[in-house]
Coordinates of N, CA, C and O in Angstrom, one line a residue:
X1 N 15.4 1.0 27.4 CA 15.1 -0.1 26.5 C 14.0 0.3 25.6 O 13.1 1.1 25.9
X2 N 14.1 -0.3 24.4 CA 13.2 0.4 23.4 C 12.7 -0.9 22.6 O 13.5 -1.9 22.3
X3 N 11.5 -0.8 22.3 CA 10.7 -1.7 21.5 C 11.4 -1.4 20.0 O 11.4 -0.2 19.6
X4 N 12.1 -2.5 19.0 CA 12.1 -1.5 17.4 C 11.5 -2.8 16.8 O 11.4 -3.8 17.4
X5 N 11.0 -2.6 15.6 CA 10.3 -3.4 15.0 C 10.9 -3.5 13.4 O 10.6 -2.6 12.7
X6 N 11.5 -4.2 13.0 CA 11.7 -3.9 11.3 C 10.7 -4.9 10.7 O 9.9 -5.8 10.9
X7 N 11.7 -3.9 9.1 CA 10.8 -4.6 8.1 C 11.5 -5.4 7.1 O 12.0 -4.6 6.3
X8 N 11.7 -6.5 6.7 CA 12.7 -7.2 6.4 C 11.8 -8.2 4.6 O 10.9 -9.1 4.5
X9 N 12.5 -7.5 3.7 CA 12.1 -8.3 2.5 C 12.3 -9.2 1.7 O 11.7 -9.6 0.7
X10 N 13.5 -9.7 2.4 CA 13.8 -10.9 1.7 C 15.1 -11.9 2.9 O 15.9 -11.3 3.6
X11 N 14.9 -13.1 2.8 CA 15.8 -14.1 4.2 C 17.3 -13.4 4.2 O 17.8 -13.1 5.3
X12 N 18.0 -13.1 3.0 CA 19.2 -12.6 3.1 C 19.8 -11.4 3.7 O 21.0 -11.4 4.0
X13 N 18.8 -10.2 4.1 CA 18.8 -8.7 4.4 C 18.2 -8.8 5.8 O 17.0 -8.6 6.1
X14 N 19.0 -9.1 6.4 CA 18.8 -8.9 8.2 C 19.3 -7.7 8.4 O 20.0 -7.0 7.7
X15 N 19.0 -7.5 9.8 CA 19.9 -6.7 10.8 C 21.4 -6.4 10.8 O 21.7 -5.2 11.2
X16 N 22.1 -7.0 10.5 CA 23.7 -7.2 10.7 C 23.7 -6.6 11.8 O 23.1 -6.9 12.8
X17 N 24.9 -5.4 11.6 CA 25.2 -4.9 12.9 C 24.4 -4.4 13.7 O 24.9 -4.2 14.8
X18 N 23.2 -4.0 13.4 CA 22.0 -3.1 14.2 C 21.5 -4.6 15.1 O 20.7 -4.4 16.1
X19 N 21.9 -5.8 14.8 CA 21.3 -6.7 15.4 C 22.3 -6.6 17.3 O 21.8 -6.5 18.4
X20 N 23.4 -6.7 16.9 CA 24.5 -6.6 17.8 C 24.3 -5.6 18.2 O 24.2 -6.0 19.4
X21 N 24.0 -3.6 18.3 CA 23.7 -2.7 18.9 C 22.2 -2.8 19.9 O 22.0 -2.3 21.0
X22 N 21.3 -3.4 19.1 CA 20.4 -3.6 19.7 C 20.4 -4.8 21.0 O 19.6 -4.7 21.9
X23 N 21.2 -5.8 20.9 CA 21.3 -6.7 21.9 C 22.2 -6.4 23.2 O 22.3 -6.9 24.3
X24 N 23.0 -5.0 22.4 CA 24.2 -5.0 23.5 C 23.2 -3.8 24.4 O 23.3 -3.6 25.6
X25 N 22.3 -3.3 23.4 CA 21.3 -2.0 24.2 C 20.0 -2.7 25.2 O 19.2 -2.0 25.9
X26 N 20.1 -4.1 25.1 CA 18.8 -4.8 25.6 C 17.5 -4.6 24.8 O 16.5 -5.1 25.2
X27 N 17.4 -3.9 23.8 CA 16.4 -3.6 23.2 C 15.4 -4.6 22.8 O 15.8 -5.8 23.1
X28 N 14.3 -4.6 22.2 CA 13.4 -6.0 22.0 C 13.2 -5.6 20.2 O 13.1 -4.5 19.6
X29 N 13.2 -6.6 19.8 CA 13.3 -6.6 18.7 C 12.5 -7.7 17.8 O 13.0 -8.8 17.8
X30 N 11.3 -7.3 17.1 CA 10.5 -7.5 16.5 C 10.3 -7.6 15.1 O 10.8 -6.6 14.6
X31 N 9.8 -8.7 13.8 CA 10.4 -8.7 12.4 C 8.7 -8.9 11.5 O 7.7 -9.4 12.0
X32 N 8.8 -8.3 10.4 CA 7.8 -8.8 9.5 C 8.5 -9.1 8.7 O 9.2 -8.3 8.0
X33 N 8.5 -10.2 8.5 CA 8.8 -10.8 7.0 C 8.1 -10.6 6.2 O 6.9 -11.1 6.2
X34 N 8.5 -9.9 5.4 CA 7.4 -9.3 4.0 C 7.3 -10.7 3.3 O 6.2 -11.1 3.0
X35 N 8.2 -11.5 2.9 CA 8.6 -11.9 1.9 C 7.7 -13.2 2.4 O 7.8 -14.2 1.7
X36 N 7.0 -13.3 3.4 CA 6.3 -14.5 3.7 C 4.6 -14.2 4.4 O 3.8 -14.8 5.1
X37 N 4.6 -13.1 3.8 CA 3.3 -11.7 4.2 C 3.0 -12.1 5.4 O 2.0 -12.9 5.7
X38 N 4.0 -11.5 6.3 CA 2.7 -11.4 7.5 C 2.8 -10.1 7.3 O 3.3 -9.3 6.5
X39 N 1.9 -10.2 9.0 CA 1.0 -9.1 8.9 C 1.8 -7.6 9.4 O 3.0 -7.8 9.4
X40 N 1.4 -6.4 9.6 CA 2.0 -5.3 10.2 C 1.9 -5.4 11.8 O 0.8 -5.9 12.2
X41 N 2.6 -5.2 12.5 CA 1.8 -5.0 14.0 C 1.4 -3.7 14.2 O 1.6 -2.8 13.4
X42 N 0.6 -3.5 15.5 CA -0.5 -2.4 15.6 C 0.6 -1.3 16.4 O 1.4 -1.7 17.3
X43 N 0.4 0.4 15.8 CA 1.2 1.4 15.9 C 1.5 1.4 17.1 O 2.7 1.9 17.1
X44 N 1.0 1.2 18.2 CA 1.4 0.8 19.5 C 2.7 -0.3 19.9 O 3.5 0.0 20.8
X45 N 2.8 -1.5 19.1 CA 3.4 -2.5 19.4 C 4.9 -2.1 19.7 O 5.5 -2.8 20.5
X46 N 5.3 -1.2 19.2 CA 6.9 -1.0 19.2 C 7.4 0.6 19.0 O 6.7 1.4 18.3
X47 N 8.6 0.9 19.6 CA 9.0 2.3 19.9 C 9.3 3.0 18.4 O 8.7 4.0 18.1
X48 N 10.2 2.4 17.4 CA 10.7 2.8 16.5 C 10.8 1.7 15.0 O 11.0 0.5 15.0
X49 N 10.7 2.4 14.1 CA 10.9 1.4 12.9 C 12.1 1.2 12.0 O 12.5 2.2 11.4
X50 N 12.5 0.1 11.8 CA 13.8 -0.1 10.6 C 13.1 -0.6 9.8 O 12.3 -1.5 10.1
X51 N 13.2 -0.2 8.4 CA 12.9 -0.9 7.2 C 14.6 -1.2 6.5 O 15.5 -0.4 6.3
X52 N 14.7 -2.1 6.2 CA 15.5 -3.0 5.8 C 15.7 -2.7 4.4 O 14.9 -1.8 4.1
X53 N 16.5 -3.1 3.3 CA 16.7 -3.5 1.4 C 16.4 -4.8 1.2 O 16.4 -5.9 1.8
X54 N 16.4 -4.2 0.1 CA 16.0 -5.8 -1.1 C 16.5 -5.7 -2.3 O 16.9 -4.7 -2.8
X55 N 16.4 -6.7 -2.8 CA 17.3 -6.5 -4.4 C 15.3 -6.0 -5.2 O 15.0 -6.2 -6.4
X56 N 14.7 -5.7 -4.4 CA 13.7 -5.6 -5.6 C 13.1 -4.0 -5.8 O 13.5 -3.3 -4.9
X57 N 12.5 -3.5 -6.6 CA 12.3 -1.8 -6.6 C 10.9 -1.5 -6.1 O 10.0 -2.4 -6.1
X58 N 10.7 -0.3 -5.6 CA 9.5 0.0 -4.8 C 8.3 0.1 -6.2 O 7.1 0.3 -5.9
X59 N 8.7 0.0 -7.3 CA 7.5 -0.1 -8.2 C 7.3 -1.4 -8.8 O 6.8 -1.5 -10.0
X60 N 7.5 -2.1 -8.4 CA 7.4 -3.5 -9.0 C 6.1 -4.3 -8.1 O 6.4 -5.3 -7.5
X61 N 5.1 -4.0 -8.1 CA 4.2 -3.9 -7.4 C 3.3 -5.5 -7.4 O 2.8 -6.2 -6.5
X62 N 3.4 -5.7 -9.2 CA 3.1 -6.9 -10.0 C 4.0 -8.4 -9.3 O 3.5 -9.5 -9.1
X63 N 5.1 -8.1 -9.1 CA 6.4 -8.9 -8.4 C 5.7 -9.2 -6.7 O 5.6 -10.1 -6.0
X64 N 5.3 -7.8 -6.7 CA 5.4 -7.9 -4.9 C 4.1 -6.8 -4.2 O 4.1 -5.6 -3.7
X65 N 3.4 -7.7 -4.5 CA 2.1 -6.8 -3.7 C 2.3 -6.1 -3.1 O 1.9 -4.9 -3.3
X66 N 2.9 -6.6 -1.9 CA 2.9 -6.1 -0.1 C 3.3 -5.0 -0.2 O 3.0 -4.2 0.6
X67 N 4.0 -4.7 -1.5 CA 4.6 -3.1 -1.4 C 3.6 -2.1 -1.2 O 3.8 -1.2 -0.5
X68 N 2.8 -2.2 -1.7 CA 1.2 -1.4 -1.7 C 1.1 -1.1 0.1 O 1.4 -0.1 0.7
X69 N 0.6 -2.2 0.6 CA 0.5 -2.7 2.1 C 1.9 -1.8 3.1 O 2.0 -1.2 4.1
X70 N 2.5 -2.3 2.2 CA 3.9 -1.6 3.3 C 4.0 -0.1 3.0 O 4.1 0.5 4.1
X71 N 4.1 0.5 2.1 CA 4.1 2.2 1.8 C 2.6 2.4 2.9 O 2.7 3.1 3.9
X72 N 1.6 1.9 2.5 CA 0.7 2.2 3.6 C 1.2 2.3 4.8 O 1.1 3.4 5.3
X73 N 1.9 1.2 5.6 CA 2.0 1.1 7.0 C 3.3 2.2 7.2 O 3.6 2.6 8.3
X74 N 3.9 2.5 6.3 CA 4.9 3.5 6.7 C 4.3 4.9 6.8 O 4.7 5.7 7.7
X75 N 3.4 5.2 5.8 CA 3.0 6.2 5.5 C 2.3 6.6 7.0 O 2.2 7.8 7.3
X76 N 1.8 5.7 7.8 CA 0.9 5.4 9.2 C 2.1 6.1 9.9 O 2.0 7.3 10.3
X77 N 3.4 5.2 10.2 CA 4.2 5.4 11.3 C 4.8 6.5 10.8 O 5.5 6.9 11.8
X78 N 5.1 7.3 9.8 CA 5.7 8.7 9.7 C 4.8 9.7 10.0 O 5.1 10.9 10.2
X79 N 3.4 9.0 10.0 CA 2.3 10.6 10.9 C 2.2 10.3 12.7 O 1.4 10.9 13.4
X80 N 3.0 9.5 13.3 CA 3.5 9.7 14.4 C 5.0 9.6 14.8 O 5.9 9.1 14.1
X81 N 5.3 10.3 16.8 CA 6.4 10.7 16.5 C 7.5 9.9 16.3 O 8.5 10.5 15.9
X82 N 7.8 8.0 16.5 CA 8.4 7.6 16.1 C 9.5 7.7 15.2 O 9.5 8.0 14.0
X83 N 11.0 7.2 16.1 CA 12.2 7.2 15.1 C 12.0 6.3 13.7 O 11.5 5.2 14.0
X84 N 12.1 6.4 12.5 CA 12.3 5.4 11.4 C 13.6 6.0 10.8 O 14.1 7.1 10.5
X85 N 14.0 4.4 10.6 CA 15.1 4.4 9.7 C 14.8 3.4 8.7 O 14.1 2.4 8.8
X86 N 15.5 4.0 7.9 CA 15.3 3.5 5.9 C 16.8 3.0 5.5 O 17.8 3.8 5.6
X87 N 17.0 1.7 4.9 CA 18.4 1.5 4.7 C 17.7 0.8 3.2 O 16.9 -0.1 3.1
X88 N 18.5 1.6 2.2 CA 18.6 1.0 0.6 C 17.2 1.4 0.3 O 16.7 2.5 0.3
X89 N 16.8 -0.1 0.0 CA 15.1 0.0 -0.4 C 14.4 0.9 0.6 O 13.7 1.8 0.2
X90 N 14.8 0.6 2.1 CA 14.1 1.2 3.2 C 14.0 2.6 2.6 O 12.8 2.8 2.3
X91 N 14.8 3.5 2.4 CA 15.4 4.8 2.2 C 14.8 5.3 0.9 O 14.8 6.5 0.8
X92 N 14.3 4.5 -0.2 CA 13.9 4.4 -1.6 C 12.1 4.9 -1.2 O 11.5 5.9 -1.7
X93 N 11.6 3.8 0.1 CA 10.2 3.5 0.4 C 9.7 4.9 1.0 O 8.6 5.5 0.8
X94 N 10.8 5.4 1.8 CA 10.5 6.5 2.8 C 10.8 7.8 1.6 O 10.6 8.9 2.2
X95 N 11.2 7.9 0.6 CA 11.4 8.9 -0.1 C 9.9 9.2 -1.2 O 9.3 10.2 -1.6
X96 N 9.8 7.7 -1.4 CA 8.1 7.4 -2.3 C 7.5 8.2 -1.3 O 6.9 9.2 -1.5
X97 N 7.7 7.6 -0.1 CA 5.9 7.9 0.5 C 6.1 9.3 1.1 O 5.1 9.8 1.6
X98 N 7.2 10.0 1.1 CA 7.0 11.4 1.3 C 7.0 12.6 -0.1 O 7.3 13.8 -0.1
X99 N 6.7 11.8 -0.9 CA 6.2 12.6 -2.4 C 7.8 12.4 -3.5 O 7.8 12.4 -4.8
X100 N 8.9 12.2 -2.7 CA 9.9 12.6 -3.6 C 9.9 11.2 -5.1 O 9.0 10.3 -5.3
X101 N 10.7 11.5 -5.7 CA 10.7 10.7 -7.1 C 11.7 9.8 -7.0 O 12.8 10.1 -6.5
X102 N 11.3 8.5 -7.6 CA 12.4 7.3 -7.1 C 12.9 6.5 -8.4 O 12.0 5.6 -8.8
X103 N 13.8 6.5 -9.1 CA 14.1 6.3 -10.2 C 15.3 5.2 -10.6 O 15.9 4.6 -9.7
X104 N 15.4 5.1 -11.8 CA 17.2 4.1 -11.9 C 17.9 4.6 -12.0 O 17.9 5.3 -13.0
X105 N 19.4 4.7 -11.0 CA 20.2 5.7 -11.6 C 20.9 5.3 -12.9 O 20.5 4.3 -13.5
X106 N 22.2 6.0 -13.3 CA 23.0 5.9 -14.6 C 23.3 4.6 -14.4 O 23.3 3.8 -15.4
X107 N 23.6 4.2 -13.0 CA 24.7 2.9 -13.2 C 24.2 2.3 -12.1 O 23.1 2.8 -11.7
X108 N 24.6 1.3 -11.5 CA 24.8 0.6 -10.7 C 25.7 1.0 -9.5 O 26.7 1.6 -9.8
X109 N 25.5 0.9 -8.3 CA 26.7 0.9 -7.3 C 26.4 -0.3 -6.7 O 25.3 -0.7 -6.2
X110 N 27.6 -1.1 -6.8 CA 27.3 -2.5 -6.1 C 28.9 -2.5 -5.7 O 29.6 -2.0 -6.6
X111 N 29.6 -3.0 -4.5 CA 30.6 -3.1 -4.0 C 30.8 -1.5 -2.7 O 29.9 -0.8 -2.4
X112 N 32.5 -1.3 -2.1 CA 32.5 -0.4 -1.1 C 32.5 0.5 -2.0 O 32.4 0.1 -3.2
X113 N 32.5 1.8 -1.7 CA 32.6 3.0 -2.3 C 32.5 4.0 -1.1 O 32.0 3.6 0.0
X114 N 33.2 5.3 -1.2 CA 33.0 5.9 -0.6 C 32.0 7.1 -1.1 O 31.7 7.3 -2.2
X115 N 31.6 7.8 0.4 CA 30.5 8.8 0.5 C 31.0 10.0 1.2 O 32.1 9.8 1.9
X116 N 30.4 11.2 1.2 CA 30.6 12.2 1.4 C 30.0 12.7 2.5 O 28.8 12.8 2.0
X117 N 29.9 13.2 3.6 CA 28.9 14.4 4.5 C 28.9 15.4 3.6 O 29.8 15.8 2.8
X118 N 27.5 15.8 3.7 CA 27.3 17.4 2.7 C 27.4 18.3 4.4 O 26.6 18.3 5.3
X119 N 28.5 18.8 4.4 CA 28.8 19.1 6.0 C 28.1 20.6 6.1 O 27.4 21.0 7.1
X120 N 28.3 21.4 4.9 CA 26.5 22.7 4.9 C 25.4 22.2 5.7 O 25.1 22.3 6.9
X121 N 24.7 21.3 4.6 CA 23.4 20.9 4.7 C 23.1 19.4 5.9 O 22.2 18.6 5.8
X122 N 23.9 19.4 6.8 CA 23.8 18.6 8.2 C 23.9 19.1 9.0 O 25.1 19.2 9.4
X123 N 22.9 19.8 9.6 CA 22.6 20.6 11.1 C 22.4 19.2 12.3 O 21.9 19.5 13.4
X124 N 22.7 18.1 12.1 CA 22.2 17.4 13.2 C 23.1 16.6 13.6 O 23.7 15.8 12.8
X125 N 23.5 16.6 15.2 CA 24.4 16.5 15.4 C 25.2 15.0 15.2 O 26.4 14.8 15.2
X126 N 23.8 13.5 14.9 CA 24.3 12.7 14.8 C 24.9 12.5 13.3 O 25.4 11.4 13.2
X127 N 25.0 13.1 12.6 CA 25.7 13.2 11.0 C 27.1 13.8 11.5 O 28.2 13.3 11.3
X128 N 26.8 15.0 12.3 CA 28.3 15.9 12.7 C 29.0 15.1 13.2 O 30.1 15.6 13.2
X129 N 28.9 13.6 13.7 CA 29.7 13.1 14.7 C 30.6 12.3 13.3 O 31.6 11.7 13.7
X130 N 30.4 12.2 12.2 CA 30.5 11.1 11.2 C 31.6 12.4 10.5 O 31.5 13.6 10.6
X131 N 32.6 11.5 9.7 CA 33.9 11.7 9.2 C 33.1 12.9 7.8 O 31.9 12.8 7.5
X132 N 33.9 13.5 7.2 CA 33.6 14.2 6.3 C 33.7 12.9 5.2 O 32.6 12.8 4.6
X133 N 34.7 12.1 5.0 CA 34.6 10.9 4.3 C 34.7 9.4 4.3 O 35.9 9.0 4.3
X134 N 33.8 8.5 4.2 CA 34.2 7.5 4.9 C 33.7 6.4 3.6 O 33.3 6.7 2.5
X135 N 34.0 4.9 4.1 CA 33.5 4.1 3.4 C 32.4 3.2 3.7 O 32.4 2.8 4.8
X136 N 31.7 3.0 2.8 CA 30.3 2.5 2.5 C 30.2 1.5 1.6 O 30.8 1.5 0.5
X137 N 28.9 0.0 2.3 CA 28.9 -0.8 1.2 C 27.9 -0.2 0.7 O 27.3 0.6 1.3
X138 N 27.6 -0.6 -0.7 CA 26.3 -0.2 -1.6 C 26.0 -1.1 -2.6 O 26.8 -1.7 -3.3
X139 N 24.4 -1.1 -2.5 CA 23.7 -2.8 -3.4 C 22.6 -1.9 -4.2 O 21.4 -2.0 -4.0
X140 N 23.1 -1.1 -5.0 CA 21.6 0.1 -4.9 C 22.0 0.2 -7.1 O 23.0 0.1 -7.7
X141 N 20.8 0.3 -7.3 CA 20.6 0.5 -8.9 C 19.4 1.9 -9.4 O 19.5 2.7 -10.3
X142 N 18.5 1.9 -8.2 CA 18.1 3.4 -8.0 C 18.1 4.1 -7.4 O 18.7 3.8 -6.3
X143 N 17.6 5.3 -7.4 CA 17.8 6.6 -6.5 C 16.6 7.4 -6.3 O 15.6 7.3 -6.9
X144 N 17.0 8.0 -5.3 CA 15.8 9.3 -5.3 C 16.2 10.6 -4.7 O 16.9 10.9 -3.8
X145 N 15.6 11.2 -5.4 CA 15.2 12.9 -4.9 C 14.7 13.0 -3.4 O 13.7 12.5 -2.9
X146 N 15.7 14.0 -2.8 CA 15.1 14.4 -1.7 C 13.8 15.2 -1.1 O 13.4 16.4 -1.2
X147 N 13.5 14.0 -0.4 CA 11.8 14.8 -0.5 C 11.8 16.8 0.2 O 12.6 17.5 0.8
X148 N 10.8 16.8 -0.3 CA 10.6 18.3 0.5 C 10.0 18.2 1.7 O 9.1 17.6 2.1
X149 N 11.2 19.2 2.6 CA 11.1 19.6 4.1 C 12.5 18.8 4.4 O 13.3 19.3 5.2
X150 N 12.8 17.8 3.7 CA 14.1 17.1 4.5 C 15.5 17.6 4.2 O 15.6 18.6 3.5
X151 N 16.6 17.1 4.7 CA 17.7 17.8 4.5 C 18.6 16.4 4.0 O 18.7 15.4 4.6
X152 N 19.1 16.8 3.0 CA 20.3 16.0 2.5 C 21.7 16.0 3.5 O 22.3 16.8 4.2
X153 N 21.7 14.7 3.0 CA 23.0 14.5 4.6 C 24.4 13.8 3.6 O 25.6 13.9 4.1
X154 N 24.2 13.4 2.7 CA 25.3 12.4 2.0 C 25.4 12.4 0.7 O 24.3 12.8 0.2
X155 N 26.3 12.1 -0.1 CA 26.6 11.7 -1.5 C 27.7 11.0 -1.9 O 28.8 10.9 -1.2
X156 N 27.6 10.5 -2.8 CA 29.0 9.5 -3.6 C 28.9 10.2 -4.7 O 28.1 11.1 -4.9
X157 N 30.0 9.6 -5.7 CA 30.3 10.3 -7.0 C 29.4 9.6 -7.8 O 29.5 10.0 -8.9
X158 N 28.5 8.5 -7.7 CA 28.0 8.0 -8.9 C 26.1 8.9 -8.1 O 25.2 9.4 -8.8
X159 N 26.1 8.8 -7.2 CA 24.5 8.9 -6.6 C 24.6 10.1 -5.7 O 24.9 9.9 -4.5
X160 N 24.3 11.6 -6.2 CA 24.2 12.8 -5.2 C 23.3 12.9 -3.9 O 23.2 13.8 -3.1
X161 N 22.6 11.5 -3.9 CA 21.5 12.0 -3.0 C 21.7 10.1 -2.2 O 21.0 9.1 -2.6
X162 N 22.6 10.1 -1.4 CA 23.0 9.0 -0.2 C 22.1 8.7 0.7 O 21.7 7.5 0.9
X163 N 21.5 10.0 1.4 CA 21.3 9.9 2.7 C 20.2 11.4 3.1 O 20.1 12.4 2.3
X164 N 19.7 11.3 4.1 CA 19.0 12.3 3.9 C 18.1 12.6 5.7 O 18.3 11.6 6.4
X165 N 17.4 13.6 6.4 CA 16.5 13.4 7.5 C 15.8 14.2 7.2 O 15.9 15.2 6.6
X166 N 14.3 13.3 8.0 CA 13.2 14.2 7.7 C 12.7 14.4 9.1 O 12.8 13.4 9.9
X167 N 12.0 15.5 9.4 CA 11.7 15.8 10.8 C 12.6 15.8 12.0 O 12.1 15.9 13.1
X168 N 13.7 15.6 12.0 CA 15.4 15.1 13.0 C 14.6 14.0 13.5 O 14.3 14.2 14.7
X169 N 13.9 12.7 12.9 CA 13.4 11.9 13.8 C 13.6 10.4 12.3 O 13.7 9.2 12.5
X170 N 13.4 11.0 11.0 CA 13.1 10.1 10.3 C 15.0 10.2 9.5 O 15.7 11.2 9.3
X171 N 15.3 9.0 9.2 CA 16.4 8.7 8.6 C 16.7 7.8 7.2 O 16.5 6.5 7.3
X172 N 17.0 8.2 6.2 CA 17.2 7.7 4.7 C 18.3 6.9 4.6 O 18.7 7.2 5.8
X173 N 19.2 6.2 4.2 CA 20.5 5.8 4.1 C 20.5 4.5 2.8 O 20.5 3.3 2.8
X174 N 20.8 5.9 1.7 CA 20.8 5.0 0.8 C 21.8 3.2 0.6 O 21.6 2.1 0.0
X175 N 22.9 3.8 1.3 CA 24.0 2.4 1.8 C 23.3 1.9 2.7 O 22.2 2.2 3.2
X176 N 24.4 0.8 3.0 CA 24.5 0.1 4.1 C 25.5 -0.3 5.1 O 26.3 -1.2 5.1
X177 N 25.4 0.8 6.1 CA 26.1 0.7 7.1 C 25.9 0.3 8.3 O 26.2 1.0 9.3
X178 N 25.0 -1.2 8.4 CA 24.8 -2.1 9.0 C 25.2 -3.5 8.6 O 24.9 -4.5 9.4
X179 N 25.8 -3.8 7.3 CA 26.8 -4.3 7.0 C 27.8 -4.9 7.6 O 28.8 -4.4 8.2
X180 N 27.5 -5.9 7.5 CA 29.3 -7.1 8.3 C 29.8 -7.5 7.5 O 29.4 -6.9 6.5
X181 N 30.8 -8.4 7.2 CA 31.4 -9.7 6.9 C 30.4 -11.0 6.4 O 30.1 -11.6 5.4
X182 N 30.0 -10.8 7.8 CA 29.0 -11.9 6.9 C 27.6 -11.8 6.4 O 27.0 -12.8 5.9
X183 N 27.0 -10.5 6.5 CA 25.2 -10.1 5.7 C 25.9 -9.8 4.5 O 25.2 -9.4 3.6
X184 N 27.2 -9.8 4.3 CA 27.6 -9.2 2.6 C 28.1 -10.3 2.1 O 28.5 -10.3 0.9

């Protein structure tokens, strides 16, 4: 059983299916609502971190203070060995705070689309287990460059840089494939 703790930015962008893997795992599961500032809990509190999306961008700072606060607190749990995963915004935040550049892409991806394994550049076996091509929802209007030290794991035709790991411990996912029926 594992303590996880997310980070959740707005009432609409839960858990979805990670809510259902985590209940069927017994796991305990713990929430900051950014969007109503609480606080962070202390690096102790919980095994592993999800950061969650938002329709809002990691530089909009003026919109959304906490962002300041939250790159902090991630910046904390990526200098210990804790799992994190990054979904959308999540994946945008963990790309800022490990130096990479986070920008608009050309277009928009909003609807399914499919994504690619960069099957070279994925030495780890939980990517190897995933289809060379599959489909993906996507709510995403920026992008980023993969930080240095990490390895690119994914791409679509509108956005080369999907997905990504850093340390085999930290995980990027510019989609969302915790997606249901009904969080969409």
């Amino acid at each position: 059983m594992m303590k996880i703790h997310y980070l959740q930015h707005v009432p609409f962008e839960g858990l979805g299916s990670i809510a259902t893997w985590a209940e069927q795992g017994n796991h305990t599961v713990t929430a900051t609502h950014l969007y109503e500032d609480e606080p962070f809990p202390a690096l102790t509190d919980f095994d592993g971190l999800i950061i969650m999306g938002g329709p809002m961008n990691i530089y909009q700072y003026a919109q959304y203070p906490w962002l300041v606060r939250e790159k902090q607190f991630i910046a904390q749990v990526l200098q210990t060995q804790k799992p994190v995963i990054g979904i959308c915004l999540g994946a945008q935040l963990i790309a800022d705070v490990l130096g990479a550049n986070v920008y608009p892409g050309a277009e928009k991806e909003i609807g399914w689309f499919p994504i690619q394994r960069r099957e070279a550049e994925s030495p780890t076996q939980m990517f190897q287990a995933l289809p060379l091509q599959g489909m993906a929802f996507h709510w995403h209007g920026d992008t980023f460059d993969i930080p240095a030290g990490a390895i690119a794991l994914a791409s679509s035709t509108a956005f080369p840089n999907q997905a990504f790991i850093y340390n085999e411990r930290v995980l990027a996912l510019q989609f969302h494939l915790e997606a249901t029926p009904d969080s969409v």
